[in-house]
Short mmCIF file of C-alpha atoms and ligand atoms in Angstrom, two decimals:
data_model
loop_
_atom_site.label_atom_id
_atom_site.label_comp_id
_atom_site.label_asym_id
_atom_site.label_seq_id
_atom_site.Cartn_x
_atom_site.Cartn_y
_atom_site.Cartn_z
CA MET A 1 25.93 7.73 -12.49
CA PRO A 2 24.01 6.77 -9.53
CA HIS A 3 20.24 6.46 -9.83
CA ALA A 4 18.32 9.01 -7.85
CA ILE A 5 15.47 7.38 -6.15
CA THR A 6 12.83 8.69 -3.70
CA LEU A 7 12.79 6.17 -0.77
CA ILE A 8 9.58 6.19 1.27
CA PRO A 9 9.90 3.86 4.32
CA GLY A 10 6.11 4.30 5.11
CA ASP A 11 4.90 3.25 8.53
CA GLY A 12 3.96 0.06 10.45
CA THR A 13 6.23 -2.61 9.31
CA GLY A 14 7.30 -0.42 6.29
CA PRO A 15 10.52 0.92 7.68
CA GLU A 16 11.88 -2.69 8.46
CA ILE A 17 11.17 -4.03 4.98
CA THR A 18 12.43 -0.82 3.35
CA ALA A 19 15.67 -1.08 5.23
CA ALA A 20 16.14 -4.75 4.30
CA THR A 21 15.27 -4.02 0.57
CA ARG A 22 17.76 -0.98 0.52
CA ARG A 23 20.56 -3.34 1.73
CA VAL A 24 19.97 -5.92 -0.97
CA LEU A 25 19.55 -3.42 -3.71
CA GLU A 26 22.91 -1.84 -2.78
CA ALA A 27 24.40 -5.29 -2.69
CA THR A 28 23.73 -5.70 -6.32
CA GLY A 29 26.46 -3.21 -7.16
CA VAL A 30 24.05 -0.77 -8.76
CA GLN A 31 24.63 2.80 -7.40
CA PHE A 32 21.74 4.73 -5.76
CA GLU A 33 21.34 8.22 -4.45
CA TRP A 34 18.41 7.81 -2.10
CA ASP A 35 16.26 10.79 -1.14
CA VAL A 36 14.49 9.47 1.97
CA CYS A 37 11.00 11.06 2.49
CA GLN A 38 8.58 10.55 5.40
CA ALA A 39 5.02 9.88 4.73
CA GLY A 40 2.25 7.99 6.49
CA ALA A 41 2.21 8.27 10.35
CA GLU A 42 5.55 10.08 10.48
CA GLY A 43 4.48 12.61 7.92
CA LEU A 44 1.33 13.15 9.83
CA GLU A 45 3.35 13.73 12.99
CA LYS A 46 5.93 16.09 11.41
CA CYS A 47 3.96 17.89 8.76
CA GLY A 48 0.26 17.41 9.70
CA THR A 49 -0.35 15.30 6.61
CA VAL A 50 0.18 11.73 5.63
CA LEU A 51 1.58 12.83 2.25
CA PRO A 52 3.78 15.98 2.63
CA ASP A 53 4.27 18.06 -0.48
CA GLU A 54 8.05 17.28 -0.36
CA VAL A 55 7.33 13.59 -1.25
CA ILE A 56 5.55 14.62 -4.45
CA GLU A 57 8.25 17.15 -5.24
CA SER A 58 10.98 14.55 -4.62
CA ILE A 59 9.28 12.03 -7.09
CA LYS A 60 8.87 14.82 -9.64
CA ARG A 61 12.62 15.20 -9.56
CA THR A 62 13.74 11.65 -9.35
CA LYS A 63 10.97 10.14 -11.36
CA VAL A 64 11.18 6.94 -9.45
CA ALA A 65 10.18 5.93 -5.96
CA LEU A 66 10.51 2.73 -3.85
CA LYS A 67 7.81 2.86 -1.18
CA GLY A 68 6.90 1.05 1.87
CA PRO A 69 3.20 0.50 2.92
CA ILE A 70 1.41 3.33 4.58
CA THR A 71 -1.50 3.00 6.95
CA THR A 72 -4.65 4.71 6.03
CA PRO A 73 -6.15 6.10 9.31
CA VAL A 74 -9.81 5.11 9.53
CA GLY A 75 -12.39 8.01 9.52
CA LYS A 76 -11.87 11.75 10.24
CA GLY A 77 -11.90 12.31 6.61
CA THR A 78 -8.20 11.58 5.99
CA ARG A 79 -7.53 10.66 2.48
CA SER A 80 -5.30 7.67 1.66
CA ALA A 81 -1.85 8.68 0.89
CA ASN A 82 -1.66 5.86 -1.58
CA VAL A 83 -4.69 6.93 -3.64
CA THR A 84 -3.51 10.61 -3.53
CA LEU A 85 -0.04 9.68 -4.72
CA ARG A 86 -1.41 7.79 -7.63
CA LYS A 87 -3.78 10.54 -8.56
CA LYS A 88 -1.36 13.42 -8.19
CA LEU A 89 1.34 11.64 -10.27
CA ASP A 90 -1.16 10.09 -12.81
CA LEU A 91 0.24 6.71 -12.08
CA TYR A 92 -2.33 4.95 -14.46
CA ALA A 93 -1.04 1.51 -14.63
CA ASN A 94 -0.85 -0.92 -11.72
CA LEU A 95 1.48 -3.75 -12.44
CA ARG A 96 1.27 -6.84 -10.27
CA PRO A 97 3.27 -10.01 -11.35
CA ALA A 98 2.20 -13.26 -9.75
CA LYS A 99 4.81 -15.99 -10.11
CA THR A 100 5.42 -19.33 -8.28
CA TYR A 101 8.96 -20.21 -7.10
CA PRO A 102 10.17 -23.45 -5.90
CA GLY A 103 9.77 -23.66 -2.11
CA LEU A 104 6.59 -21.55 -1.92
CA ARG A 105 3.60 -23.26 -0.38
CA SER A 106 1.19 -22.92 -3.28
CA ARG A 107 -1.41 -25.29 -4.85
CA TYR A 108 0.17 -24.57 -8.12
CA GLU A 109 3.42 -24.74 -10.12
CA ASN A 110 4.50 -22.75 -13.15
CA ILE A 111 2.37 -19.76 -12.64
CA ASP A 112 3.79 -16.62 -14.26
CA LEU A 113 1.21 -13.94 -14.64
CA ILE A 114 1.40 -10.33 -15.06
CA ILE A 115 -1.72 -8.37 -14.11
CA VAL A 116 -2.00 -4.82 -15.64
CA ARG A 117 -4.85 -2.97 -13.91
CA GLU A 118 -6.08 0.40 -15.00
CA ASN A 119 -5.62 2.66 -11.99
CA THR A 120 -7.61 5.84 -12.60
CA GLU A 121 -11.23 5.26 -13.55
CA ASP A 122 -14.02 2.74 -13.70
CA LEU A 123 -16.15 2.47 -10.46
CA TYR A 124 -13.20 4.13 -8.49
CA VAL A 125 -13.84 7.56 -9.89
CA GLY A 126 -15.95 8.09 -6.70
CA ILE A 127 -19.09 9.61 -8.44
CA GLU A 128 -21.84 8.45 -6.26
CA PHE A 129 -25.34 9.53 -5.44
CA GLN A 130 -27.75 8.56 -2.68
CA ARG A 131 -31.22 9.57 -1.72
CA GLY A 132 -31.23 13.22 -0.34
CA THR A 133 -27.80 14.25 -1.92
CA ALA A 134 -27.46 16.73 -4.83
CA GLY A 135 -28.25 15.57 -8.10
CA HIS A 136 -29.83 12.26 -7.06
CA ASP A 137 -33.37 12.95 -8.27
CA GLU A 138 -32.23 14.66 -11.41
CA ILE A 139 -30.26 11.57 -12.41
CA LEU A 140 -33.28 9.34 -11.69
CA GLU A 141 -35.50 11.60 -13.89
CA THR A 142 -32.91 11.58 -16.62
CA ILE A 143 -32.55 7.82 -16.52
CA ALA A 144 -36.44 7.47 -16.63
CA ARG A 145 -36.59 9.99 -19.55
CA THR A 146 -33.77 8.55 -21.70
CA ASN A 147 -33.74 4.90 -20.75
CA GLY A 148 -37.38 4.29 -19.63
CA GLN A 149 -36.33 2.72 -16.36
CA HIS A 150 -38.06 4.03 -13.15
CA LEU A 151 -35.56 3.29 -10.52
CA ASP A 152 -36.69 3.10 -6.81
CA THR A 153 -36.03 6.48 -5.12
CA SER A 154 -34.36 4.78 -2.29
CA CYS A 155 -31.55 3.51 -4.51
CA ALA A 156 -27.96 4.59 -4.36
CA LEU A 157 -25.87 5.03 -7.58
CA SER A 158 -22.20 4.54 -8.41
CA ILE A 159 -21.16 5.70 -11.80
CA LYS A 160 -18.72 3.50 -13.88
CA VAL A 161 -16.51 5.47 -16.15
CA ILE A 162 -14.57 3.80 -19.00
CA SER A 163 -13.03 6.10 -21.49
CA ALA A 164 -11.39 5.41 -24.87
CA VAL A 165 -8.33 7.52 -23.88
CA ALA A 166 -7.59 5.64 -20.53
CA THR A 167 -8.38 2.36 -22.05
CA ARG A 168 -6.05 2.91 -25.09
CA ARG A 169 -3.19 3.85 -22.79
CA ILE A 170 -3.56 0.91 -20.45
CA VAL A 171 -3.83 -1.56 -23.29
CA LYS A 172 -0.85 -0.15 -25.01
CA PHE A 173 1.00 -0.29 -21.71
CA ALA A 174 0.22 -4.01 -21.46
CA PHE A 175 1.31 -4.75 -25.01
CA ASP A 176 4.38 -2.62 -24.61
CA TYR A 177 5.26 -4.42 -21.34
CA ALA A 178 4.67 -7.75 -23.12
CA ARG A 179 7.05 -6.91 -25.88
CA ALA A 180 9.80 -5.37 -23.75
CA ASN A 181 9.65 -8.50 -21.42
CA GLN A 182 9.57 -11.25 -23.99
CA ARG A 183 5.93 -12.24 -23.06
CA ARG A 184 3.82 -14.12 -25.70
CA LYS A 185 0.09 -13.28 -24.97
CA VAL A 186 -2.11 -10.48 -23.74
CA THR A 187 -5.67 -11.26 -22.52
CA ALA A 188 -8.16 -8.40 -22.14
CA VAL A 189 -10.73 -9.14 -19.35
CA HIS A 190 -14.14 -7.59 -19.32
CA LYS A 191 -17.92 -8.14 -18.96
CA ALA A 192 -18.98 -6.65 -22.23
CA ASN A 193 -21.85 -9.20 -22.62
CA ILE A 194 -23.63 -7.19 -19.83
CA MET A 195 -21.93 -3.76 -19.65
CA ARG A 196 -22.12 -3.46 -23.43
CA LEU A 197 -21.22 0.16 -23.56
CA SER A 198 -18.67 0.59 -20.91
CA ASP A 199 -16.87 -2.72 -21.04
CA GLY A 200 -17.87 -2.92 -24.70
CA LEU A 201 -15.72 0.16 -25.22
CA PHE A 202 -12.89 -1.30 -23.27
CA LEU A 203 -13.05 -4.46 -25.47
CA SER A 204 -13.33 -2.69 -28.80
CA ILE A 205 -10.35 -0.44 -27.93
CA ALA A 206 -8.37 -3.52 -26.88
CA HIS A 207 -9.04 -5.18 -30.19
CA GLU A 208 -7.93 -2.08 -32.13
CA VAL A 209 -4.61 -1.74 -30.11
CA ALA A 210 -4.01 -5.55 -30.50
CA LYS A 211 -3.82 -5.04 -34.27
CA GLU A 212 -0.68 -2.82 -33.66
CA TYR A 213 1.16 -5.72 -32.01
CA PRO A 214 1.05 -8.65 -34.58
CA ASP A 215 4.00 -10.22 -32.71
CA ILE A 216 2.04 -10.71 -29.45
CA GLN A 217 -0.89 -13.13 -29.29
CA TYR A 218 -4.15 -11.59 -28.21
CA GLU A 219 -7.46 -12.94 -26.83
CA ASP A 220 -10.29 -11.72 -24.40
CA ARG A 221 -12.09 -13.42 -21.59
CA ILE A 222 -15.21 -12.53 -19.67
CA VAL A 223 -14.18 -11.78 -16.10
CA ASP A 224 -16.24 -14.55 -14.37
CA ASN A 225 -14.82 -17.19 -16.85
CA MET A 226 -11.44 -15.71 -16.11
CA CYS A 227 -11.73 -16.37 -12.50
CA MET A 228 -12.64 -20.07 -13.15
CA GLN A 229 -9.77 -20.39 -15.74
CA LEU A 230 -7.14 -18.91 -13.33
CA VAL A 231 -8.12 -21.42 -10.65
CA GLN A 232 -8.23 -24.40 -13.15
CA LYS A 233 -5.41 -23.69 -15.53
CA PRO A 234 -3.45 -20.47 -14.66
CA GLU A 235 -0.45 -21.60 -16.70
CA LEU A 236 -2.40 -20.89 -19.89
CA TYR A 237 -2.21 -17.12 -19.25
CA ASP A 238 0.51 -14.55 -19.46
CA VAL A 239 -0.28 -10.87 -19.36
CA LEU A 240 -3.84 -9.79 -18.33
CA VAL A 241 -5.12 -6.33 -18.82
CA LEU A 242 -8.26 -5.18 -16.96
CA PRO A 243 -10.36 -2.30 -15.97
CA ASN A 244 -9.80 -1.04 -12.38
CA LEU A 245 -12.34 -3.09 -10.36
CA TYR A 246 -11.88 -6.49 -12.08
CA GLY A 247 -8.01 -5.79 -11.84
CA ASP A 248 -8.28 -5.19 -8.17
CA ILE A 249 -10.07 -8.48 -7.64
CA ILE A 250 -8.02 -10.58 -10.02
CA SER A 251 -4.67 -9.43 -8.71
CA ASP A 252 -5.56 -10.46 -5.18
CA LEU A 253 -6.79 -13.89 -6.51
CA SER A 254 -3.50 -14.19 -8.38
CA ALA A 255 -1.53 -13.28 -5.20
CA GLY A 256 -3.49 -16.14 -3.51
CA LEU A 257 -2.49 -18.53 -6.30
CA ILE A 258 1.25 -18.04 -5.67
CA GLY A 259 1.49 -18.29 -1.91
CA GLY A 260 0.39 -15.01 -0.39
CA LEU A 261 1.16 -11.35 0.25
CA GLY A 262 4.69 -11.90 1.48
CA VAL A 263 5.93 -12.39 -1.97
CA ALA A 264 3.63 -10.30 -4.01
CA PRO A 265 5.30 -7.24 -5.58
CA GLY A 266 3.75 -4.21 -7.29
CA ALA A 267 4.32 -0.98 -9.28
CA ASN A 268 2.23 1.99 -10.16
CA ILE A 269 3.44 3.47 -13.45
CA GLY A 270 2.58 6.49 -15.47
CA SER A 271 3.99 8.23 -18.42
CA GLN A 272 6.47 10.27 -16.29
CA TYR A 273 6.70 8.69 -12.82
CA ALA A 274 6.84 5.16 -11.33
CA VAL A 275 6.42 4.00 -7.76
CA PHE A 276 7.30 0.44 -6.78
CA GLU A 277 5.82 -1.05 -3.71
CA PRO A 278 4.62 -4.39 -2.24
CA VAL A 279 0.96 -5.32 -2.71
CA HIS A 280 0.51 -5.87 1.08
CA GLY A 281 -0.21 -3.19 3.71
CA SER A 282 1.64 -2.00 6.66
CA ALA A 283 0.80 -4.99 8.90
CA PRO A 284 0.98 -2.65 11.91
CA LYS A 285 0.42 -5.37 14.52
CA TYR A 286 4.00 -6.62 13.73
CA ALA A 287 5.58 -3.20 13.62
CA GLY A 288 9.07 -3.02 15.28
CA GLN A 289 9.31 -6.79 15.63
CA ASN A 290 11.70 -7.62 12.84
CA LYS A 291 9.21 -10.33 11.87
CA VAL A 292 7.45 -9.76 8.52
CA ASN A 293 8.60 -10.88 5.01
CA PRO A 294 10.64 -8.29 3.12
CA MET A 295 10.48 -10.42 -0.15
CA ALA A 296 7.53 -8.68 -1.66
CA MET A 297 9.25 -5.43 -1.45
CA MET A 298 12.53 -7.00 -2.64
CA PHE A 299 10.65 -8.24 -5.68
CA SER A 300 9.24 -4.75 -6.19
CA GLY A 301 12.93 -3.70 -6.06
CA VAL A 302 13.54 -6.24 -8.95
CA LEU A 303 10.80 -4.50 -10.97
CA MET A 304 12.44 -1.17 -10.19
CA LEU A 305 15.83 -2.31 -11.30
CA ARG A 306 14.35 -3.48 -14.57
CA HIS A 307 12.60 -0.12 -15.08
CA LEU A 308 15.79 1.72 -14.51
CA GLY A 309 17.43 -0.42 -17.34
CA GLU A 310 19.46 -2.50 -14.79
CA ARG A 311 18.04 -5.76 -16.14
CA GLU A 312 21.02 -7.90 -15.26
CA ALA A 313 21.10 -6.68 -11.65
CA GLY A 314 17.30 -7.20 -11.36
CA ASP A 315 17.68 -10.89 -12.73
CA ARG A 316 20.38 -11.42 -10.23
CA LEU A 317 18.47 -10.15 -7.28
CA GLU A 318 15.37 -12.14 -8.32
CA ARG A 319 17.68 -15.29 -8.46
CA ALA A 320 19.18 -14.54 -5.10
CA VAL A 321 15.77 -14.16 -3.33
CA THR A 322 14.35 -17.33 -5.11
CA MET A 323 17.44 -19.33 -3.99
CA VAL A 324 16.71 -18.23 -0.30
CA ILE A 325 13.02 -19.32 -0.77
CA ALA A 326 14.03 -22.61 -2.35
CA GLU A 327 16.42 -23.35 0.51
CA GLY A 328 13.74 -22.52 3.10
CA ARG A 329 16.05 -21.88 5.96
CA ASN A 330 16.23 -18.22 6.07
CA VAL A 331 12.55 -17.42 5.61
CA THR A 332 9.98 -15.48 7.72
CA TYR A 333 7.01 -17.20 9.41
CA ASP A 334 4.74 -16.78 6.66
CA LEU A 335 6.61 -19.14 4.37
CA LYS A 336 6.76 -21.81 6.95
CA LEU A 337 4.27 -24.64 7.13
CA ARG A 338 3.15 -23.41 10.55
CA PRO A 339 3.29 -19.61 11.47
CA ASP A 340 4.68 -20.47 14.99
CA ASP A 341 7.53 -22.53 13.46
CA PRO A 342 10.47 -21.53 15.85
CA SER A 343 12.97 -21.86 12.73
CA ALA A 344 11.47 -18.79 11.07
CA VAL A 345 13.90 -15.88 10.92
CA GLY A 346 13.36 -12.19 11.11
CA THR A 347 13.25 -9.53 8.38
CA SER A 348 16.90 -8.43 8.68
CA ARG A 349 18.16 -12.12 8.56
CA VAL A 350 16.39 -12.53 5.21
CA ALA A 351 18.31 -9.61 3.74
CA ASP A 352 21.56 -11.09 5.15
CA ALA A 353 20.81 -14.45 3.39
CA VAL A 354 19.91 -12.65 0.01
CA ILE A 355 23.06 -10.64 0.20
CA GLU A 356 25.19 -13.84 0.91
CA LYS A 357 23.60 -15.30 -2.31
CA LEU A 358 24.33 -12.27 -4.31
CA TYR A 359 27.96 -12.29 -3.25
CA SER A 360 28.20 -15.83 -4.09
CA MET A 361 27.13 -15.48 -7.69
P1 LIG B 401 -1.86 -6.01 5.55
O1 LIG B 401 -1.47 -6.46 4.14
O2 LIG B 401 -1.12 -4.83 6.18
O3 LIG B 401 -1.89 -7.17 6.58
C1 LIG B 401 -2.80 -8.31 6.52
C2 LIG B 401 -1.98 -9.47 7.04
O4 LIG B 401 -1.23 -10.09 6.04
C3 LIG B 401 -1.15 -9.13 8.23
O5 LIG B 401 -1.80 -9.11 9.45
C4 LIG B 401 -0.14 -10.19 8.19
O6 LIG B 401 -0.68 -11.35 8.84
C5 LIG B 401 -0.01 -10.47 6.76
N1 LIG B 401 1.06 -9.76 6.15
C6 LIG B 401 1.03 -8.58 5.38
N2 LIG B 401 2.29 -8.32 4.91
C7 LIG B 401 3.04 -9.30 5.34
C8 LIG B 401 4.49 -9.48 5.13
N3 LIG B 401 5.32 -8.65 4.50
N4 LIG B 401 4.95 -10.65 5.70
C9 LIG B 401 4.28 -11.53 6.38
N5 LIG B 401 2.89 -11.40 6.49
C10 LIG B 401 2.36 -10.22 6.03
O7 LIG B 401 -3.41 -5.51 5.40
P2 LIG B 401 -4.36 -4.64 6.39
O8 LIG B 401 -4.11 -5.14 7.74
O9 LIG B 401 -5.72 -4.73 5.76
O10 LIG B 401 -3.82 -3.20 6.30
C11 LIG B 401 -3.05 -2.52 7.13
C12 LIG B 401 -2.83 -1.15 6.78
O11 LIG B 401 -2.19 -1.07 5.60
C13 LIG B 401 -4.18 -0.40 6.59
O12 LIG B 401 -4.17 0.91 7.08
C14 LIG B 401 -4.26 -0.34 5.02
O13 LIG B 401 -5.15 0.79 4.56
C15 LIG B 401 -2.77 -0.14 4.64
N6 LIG B 401 -2.49 -0.59 3.38
C16 LIG B 401 -1.62 0.05 2.68
C17 LIG B 401 -1.22 -0.26 1.37
C18 LIG B 401 -0.17 0.41 0.64
O14 LIG B 401 0.54 1.25 1.28
N7 LIG B 401 0.02 0.34 -0.59
C19 LIG B 401 -1.73 -1.49 0.78
C20 LIG B 401 -2.68 -2.13 1.48
C21 LIG B 401 -3.09 -1.70 2.72
#
């Protein structure tokens, strides 16, 4: 039976990397039934919204989507299609592997990290108050009454929300992922020494959940120390689980450790649906030039294959892409020593090279 997949090419350079990724996925021999849905600039043009309802309906039917990046138009109150998608489908876990491969220009070797970022709460809930807005003075009065702190009335406030329910499900997700993927250790990252209640709750729930997984090592790290440790000895770490804001920052730091955005894959996963997409954006300045690196999206395709239970095909595709990286001949400008290297190839040539490797295995 073919796997039904919602395919969202996105906009900017999205359609080019999506076409390249679709070709390599089909070359693995796994059967797909693609439901191609327009979102982003094309969705806006055709349906007046960056995220037409049919996209959500399609994912609700297929349960799995492969998505190219979508440009977020600046201003005019347009909501980000990416954030809306995550909210509407309750994609609570953001999974971002960061792995070094021979041939990548990185200062490190042997990095193999999985960042599990909570996707729904923390400072990202969007509850904010500034002087003159409804509720601002009441909140200041409540703080003065209950906490004894008289904050300056000119202050703006952003509320950090950490719940036991969301923490439990993200930490369980990290441990389940570790177990299913033969990983040895989970590290919970926090700042519970300062935010004793919010991060303290995150930490105590993480400790509790860890007891349910005696086969997986567990430890915790304070986020500032974690940053230093990742720069000094990233090879000591395996799966990291973090609240939303720290997860955002640490996952970009980790992409930097392994050689950049062109090879950084991602997935947004909930209890019912999963959307696989590269970490990078739509790089609109290169749109239509057959120039950017499709490997981050191909590695997102590897994650998708494993999610679909096609582990062997996923491993094969990962090997094929890494062989192309190691050879260094058929890679895009971003993997060259200098971005203007004339031997850099285009997006579609990378797909040809990966397919040649797949067929030669
Ligand atoms: P970007 O990731 O699109 O590009 C930043 C720079 O990184 C590019 O100029 C390019 O030099 C490089 N780059 C990115 N992807 C590359 C690739 N595959 N190969 C080679 N080089 C690559 O970030 P941005 O310019 O901040 O964002 C552009 C748009 O994308 C914005 O509208 C932003 O909101 C959106 N965005 C979307 C997503 C998503 O859809 N999930 C994620 C991030 C940003």
